[in-house]
Short mmCIF file of N, CA and C in Angstrom, two decimals:
data_model
loop_
_atom_site.label_atom_id
_atom_site.label_comp_id
_atom_site.label_asym_id
_atom_site.label_seq_id
_atom_site.Cartn_x
_atom_site.Cartn_y
_atom_site.Cartn_z
N MET A 1305 -64.82 163.91 -235.39
CA MET A 1305 -63.47 164.59 -234.64
C MET A 1305 -62.14 164.14 -235.51
N ALA A 1306 -61.53 165.22 -235.40
CA ALA A 1306 -60.19 165.05 -235.86
C ALA A 1306 -59.05 165.02 -234.22
N LEU A 1307 -57.92 164.04 -234.62
CA LEU A 1307 -57.32 164.06 -233.76
C LEU A 1307 -56.25 163.86 -234.11
N LYS A 1308 -55.09 164.65 -233.30
CA LYS A 1308 -53.77 164.86 -233.47
C LYS A 1308 -52.86 164.41 -232.41
N LEU A 1309 -52.42 163.20 -232.60
CA LEU A 1309 -51.87 162.77 -231.52
C LEU A 1309 -50.18 163.60 -230.74
N ILE A 1310 -50.54 163.39 -229.21
CA ILE A 1310 -49.22 164.00 -228.34
C ILE A 1310 -48.24 163.23 -227.92
N SER A 1311 -48.57 162.10 -227.77
CA SER A 1311 -47.49 161.08 -226.97
C SER A 1311 -47.30 159.98 -227.12
N ARG A 1312 -46.61 159.17 -227.12
CA ARG A 1312 -46.65 157.82 -226.44
C ARG A 1312 -45.81 157.25 -225.64
N GLN A 1313 -46.02 156.38 -224.79
CA GLN A 1313 -45.57 156.13 -223.99
C GLN A 1313 -46.19 154.99 -223.38
N LEU A 1314 -44.94 154.31 -222.67
CA LEU A 1314 -45.01 152.96 -221.68
C LEU A 1314 -45.14 153.36 -220.02
N ILE A 1315 -46.36 153.41 -219.26
CA ILE A 1315 -46.70 153.39 -218.06
C ILE A 1315 -46.94 152.70 -217.07
N LEU A 1316 -47.05 152.53 -216.06
CA LEU A 1316 -47.58 151.64 -215.14
C LEU A 1316 -48.90 151.67 -215.14
N VAL A 1317 -49.81 151.34 -215.26
CA VAL A 1317 -51.33 152.12 -215.00
C VAL A 1317 -52.15 150.99 -213.78
N THR A 1318 -52.29 151.81 -213.05
CA THR A 1318 -52.82 151.44 -211.73
C THR A 1318 -54.45 151.44 -212.01
N PRO A 1319 -54.99 150.58 -210.84
CA PRO A 1319 -56.58 150.75 -210.88
C PRO A 1319 -57.12 151.65 -210.76
N GLN A 1320 -56.70 152.66 -209.80
CA GLN A 1320 -56.95 154.15 -210.32
C GLN A 1320 -56.98 155.55 -211.16
N LEU A 1321 -55.65 154.86 -211.85
CA LEU A 1321 -56.07 155.47 -213.51
C LEU A 1321 -56.96 154.76 -214.47
N ALA A 1322 -56.58 153.04 -214.21
CA ALA A 1322 -57.49 153.02 -214.73
C ALA A 1322 -59.24 153.45 -214.78
N GLN A 1323 -59.61 153.23 -213.24
CA GLN A 1323 -60.70 153.72 -212.84
C GLN A 1323 -61.41 155.20 -213.59
N ALA A 1324 -60.38 156.17 -213.56
CA ALA A 1324 -60.33 157.28 -214.08
C ALA A 1324 -60.30 157.42 -215.30
N TRP A 1325 -59.83 156.68 -215.72
CA TRP A 1325 -60.25 156.53 -217.60
C TRP A 1325 -61.60 156.07 -217.91
N LEU A 1326 -61.56 154.86 -217.46
CA LEU A 1326 -63.17 154.44 -217.11
C LEU A 1326 -64.05 155.20 -217.45
N ASN A 1327 -64.28 156.35 -216.00
CA ASN A 1327 -65.09 157.15 -215.56
C ASN A 1327 -65.56 157.58 -216.92
N ASP A 1328 -64.46 157.89 -217.97
CA ASP A 1328 -64.96 159.04 -219.51
C ASP A 1328 -65.15 158.21 -220.39
N ASN A 1329 -65.69 157.08 -220.04
CA ASN A 1329 -66.04 156.37 -221.59
C ASN A 1329 -67.35 156.15 -222.18
N ALA A 1330 -68.05 157.28 -222.55
CA ALA A 1330 -69.36 157.51 -222.83
C ALA A 1330 -69.70 156.22 -224.39
N HIS A 1331 -68.40 156.20 -225.59
CA HIS A 1331 -69.11 156.07 -226.18
C HIS A 1331 -68.07 154.48 -226.85
N ASN A 1332 -68.01 153.60 -225.98
CA ASN A 1332 -67.40 152.62 -226.70
C ASN A 1332 -68.69 151.72 -226.70
N ARG A 1333 -67.97 150.26 -227.18
CA ARG A 1333 -68.65 149.03 -227.10
C ARG A 1333 -69.39 148.55 -226.36
N THR A 1334 -70.21 147.79 -226.20
CA THR A 1334 -70.64 146.91 -224.93
C THR A 1334 -69.64 146.19 -224.66
N MET A 1335 -69.27 145.69 -223.05
CA MET A 1335 -67.78 145.39 -222.80
C MET A 1335 -68.47 143.70 -223.23
N ASN A 1336 -67.75 142.56 -223.19
CA ASN A 1336 -67.47 141.72 -223.17
C ASN A 1336 -66.85 140.78 -221.92
N GLU A 1337 -67.48 140.39 -221.41
CA GLU A 1337 -66.64 139.83 -220.04
C GLU A 1337 -65.88 138.14 -220.15
N GLU A 1338 -65.85 137.72 -221.46
CA GLU A 1338 -65.16 136.55 -221.58
C GLU A 1338 -64.14 137.26 -221.76
N ARG A 1339 -64.18 138.35 -222.30
CA ARG A 1339 -62.95 138.50 -223.19
C ARG A 1339 -61.91 139.94 -221.91
N ILE A 1340 -62.61 140.31 -220.81
CA ILE A 1340 -61.84 140.47 -219.44
C ILE A 1340 -61.80 139.42 -219.14
N THR A 1341 -62.06 138.70 -219.23
CA THR A 1341 -61.84 137.21 -218.21
C THR A 1341 -60.44 137.06 -218.08
N GLU A 1342 -60.54 136.98 -219.60
CA GLU A 1342 -58.94 136.22 -220.47
C GLU A 1342 -58.16 137.07 -220.13
N ILE A 1343 -57.87 138.52 -220.05
CA ILE A 1343 -57.27 139.66 -219.62
C ILE A 1343 -56.73 139.58 -218.27
N CYS A 1344 -57.82 139.26 -217.75
CA CYS A 1344 -57.90 138.98 -215.59
C CYS A 1344 -56.20 137.98 -215.72
N LYS A 1345 -56.97 136.79 -216.63
CA LYS A 1345 -55.95 135.11 -216.34
C LYS A 1345 -54.53 135.37 -216.56
N LYS A 1346 -54.21 136.19 -217.74
CA LYS A 1346 -52.82 136.63 -218.19
C LYS A 1346 -52.73 137.99 -217.30
N ILE A 1347 -53.21 138.69 -216.62
CA ILE A 1347 -52.57 139.60 -215.58
C ILE A 1347 -52.16 138.93 -214.45
N GLU A 1348 -52.94 137.59 -213.42
CA GLU A 1348 -52.41 137.38 -212.87
C GLU A 1348 -51.65 136.22 -212.83
N ALA A 1349 -50.96 135.97 -214.15
CA ALA A 1349 -50.75 134.62 -214.26
C ALA A 1349 -48.90 135.53 -214.35
N GLY A 1350 -49.21 136.80 -214.82
CA GLY A 1350 -47.57 137.42 -215.19
C GLY A 1350 -47.28 137.45 -216.34
N GLU A 1351 -48.61 136.88 -217.48
CA GLU A 1351 -48.20 136.99 -219.16
C GLU A 1351 -49.04 138.09 -219.35
N TRP A 1352 -48.93 139.11 -218.89
CA TRP A 1352 -49.35 140.31 -219.72
C TRP A 1352 -48.41 140.74 -220.52
N ASN A 1353 -48.12 141.02 -221.79
CA ASN A 1353 -47.62 141.39 -223.02
C ASN A 1353 -47.86 142.71 -223.61
N GLU A 1354 -46.99 143.78 -222.95
CA GLU A 1354 -47.28 145.41 -222.92
C GLU A 1354 -47.48 145.79 -224.42
N LYS A 1355 -46.86 144.52 -225.44
CA LYS A 1355 -47.00 145.35 -226.84
C LYS A 1355 -47.63 145.30 -227.62
N GLY A 1356 -49.05 144.78 -227.14
CA GLY A 1356 -50.35 145.07 -227.74
C GLY A 1356 -50.61 146.10 -228.15
N ASN A 1357 -51.97 146.50 -228.23
CA ASN A 1357 -52.76 147.20 -228.77
C ASN A 1357 -52.74 148.51 -227.85
N PRO A 1358 -52.50 150.07 -227.75
CA PRO A 1358 -52.07 150.48 -226.83
C PRO A 1358 -53.71 151.14 -226.34
N ILE A 1359 -53.58 151.63 -225.08
CA ILE A 1359 -54.63 152.16 -224.39
C ILE A 1359 -54.31 153.68 -225.17
N GLU A 1360 -55.50 153.99 -225.95
CA GLU A 1360 -55.94 155.07 -226.07
C GLU A 1360 -56.43 156.43 -225.60
N VAL A 1361 -56.36 157.61 -225.43
CA VAL A 1361 -56.94 158.52 -224.37
C VAL A 1361 -56.78 160.12 -225.12
N THR A 1362 -57.85 160.91 -224.96
CA THR A 1362 -57.29 161.92 -225.58
C THR A 1362 -57.00 162.89 -224.08
N ASP A 1363 -56.32 163.94 -224.58
CA ASP A 1363 -55.65 164.86 -223.32
C ASP A 1363 -56.28 165.62 -222.27
N THR A 1364 -57.61 165.76 -222.49
CA THR A 1364 -58.87 165.86 -221.50
C THR A 1364 -59.31 164.38 -220.84
N GLY A 1365 -58.64 163.15 -220.88
CA GLY A 1365 -58.74 161.71 -220.43
C GLY A 1365 -59.84 160.68 -220.94
N HIS A 1366 -60.73 161.38 -222.35
CA HIS A 1366 -61.60 160.85 -222.50
C HIS A 1366 -60.88 159.08 -223.15
N LEU A 1367 -61.73 157.91 -222.78
CA LEU A 1367 -61.04 156.83 -223.45
C LEU A 1367 -61.45 156.52 -224.58
N ILE A 1368 -60.81 156.39 -225.86
CA ILE A 1368 -61.19 156.14 -227.17
C ILE A 1368 -61.39 154.43 -227.04
N ASN A 1369 -60.08 153.65 -226.67
CA ASN A 1369 -59.96 152.51 -226.26
C ASN A 1369 -58.58 151.98 -225.57
N GLY A 1370 -59.58 150.91 -225.03
CA GLY A 1370 -59.16 150.07 -223.94
C GLY A 1370 -60.08 149.55 -222.95
N GLN A 1371 -61.15 149.99 -223.10
CA GLN A 1371 -61.82 149.41 -222.01
C GLN A 1371 -61.69 148.05 -221.16
N HIS A 1372 -62.08 147.24 -222.03
CA HIS A 1372 -61.49 146.04 -221.40
C HIS A 1372 -60.14 145.36 -220.55
N ARG A 1373 -59.10 146.50 -221.36
CA ARG A 1373 -57.83 146.15 -220.54
C ARG A 1373 -57.93 146.84 -219.20
N LEU A 1374 -58.57 147.98 -219.01
CA LEU A 1374 -58.46 148.87 -217.94
C LEU A 1374 -59.12 148.17 -216.68
N THR A 1375 -60.49 147.49 -217.73
CA THR A 1375 -61.68 146.61 -216.52
C THR A 1375 -60.95 145.60 -216.00
N ALA A 1376 -59.89 144.89 -216.58
CA ALA A 1376 -59.17 143.39 -216.06
C ALA A 1376 -58.16 144.67 -214.86
N ILE A 1377 -57.61 145.55 -214.78
CA ILE A 1377 -56.90 145.58 -214.19
C ILE A 1377 -57.38 145.89 -213.03
N ILE A 1378 -58.92 146.81 -212.99
CA ILE A 1378 -59.06 147.32 -211.78
C ILE A 1378 -59.84 145.71 -211.19
N GLN A 1379 -60.11 144.92 -212.11
CA GLN A 1379 -60.56 143.55 -211.31
C GLN A 1379 -59.49 142.94 -210.63
N THR A 1380 -58.43 143.00 -211.42
CA THR A 1380 -57.52 142.11 -210.29
C THR A 1380 -56.73 142.69 -209.43
N SER A 1381 -57.31 143.99 -209.13
CA SER A 1381 -56.46 144.85 -208.23
C SER A 1381 -54.92 144.99 -208.50
N THR A 1382 -54.47 145.19 -210.18
CA THR A 1382 -52.89 145.04 -210.23
C THR A 1382 -52.79 145.87 -211.37
N ALA A 1383 -51.50 146.45 -211.04
CA ALA A 1383 -51.14 147.74 -211.81
C ALA A 1383 -50.27 146.82 -212.51
N VAL A 1384 -49.86 147.42 -214.19
CA VAL A 1384 -49.83 146.58 -215.22
C VAL A 1384 -49.21 147.59 -215.91
N LYS A 1385 -47.87 147.74 -216.47
CA LYS A 1385 -47.26 148.16 -217.65
C LYS A 1385 -47.91 148.52 -218.68
N MET A 1386 -48.35 149.14 -219.15
CA MET A 1386 -49.36 149.60 -220.67
C MET A 1386 -48.56 150.45 -221.64
N ARG A 1387 -48.59 150.57 -223.03
CA ARG A 1387 -48.44 151.23 -224.00
C ARG A 1387 -49.63 152.39 -223.97
N VAL A 1388 -49.38 154.13 -223.94
CA VAL A 1388 -50.64 154.71 -223.83
C VAL A 1388 -50.53 155.63 -224.54
N VAL A 1389 -51.33 155.83 -225.73
CA VAL A 1389 -51.23 157.08 -227.03
C VAL A 1389 -52.00 157.71 -226.65
N CYS A 1390 -51.72 159.38 -226.56
CA CYS A 1390 -52.41 160.54 -226.10
C CYS A 1390 -52.47 161.54 -227.44
N TYR A 1391 -54.00 161.73 -227.34
CA TYR A 1391 -54.07 162.67 -228.62
C TYR A 1391 -55.26 163.67 -228.17
N LYS A 1392 -54.83 165.18 -228.92
CA LYS A 1392 -55.64 166.03 -228.59
C LYS A 1392 -56.74 166.07 -229.75
N LYS A 1393 -58.43 166.80 -229.27
CA LYS A 1393 -59.24 166.41 -230.25
C LYS A 1393 -59.28 167.95 -230.80
N PHE A 1394 -59.52 168.09 -231.92
CA PHE A 1394 -60.39 169.14 -232.67
C PHE A 1394 -61.30 169.24 -233.23
#
């Protein structure tokens, strides 16, 4: 699958948006609960840094990268600013 970069943005990812992206998450690795807990703690302490790896999605909403961060957003019920990169599939 070839990908072409469409956009890069810093956006507020809500639990609802996180869930929508996770709903199309068929081909990512197995979830690591320790990693999710670590991210949740950072979010709850206000220590989340949006300068890390971006959430990566396609223009159709298919999640490529970011399932642990998105799951932490849902578990904490907290909207978080994140860098999001969107690609078009060819």
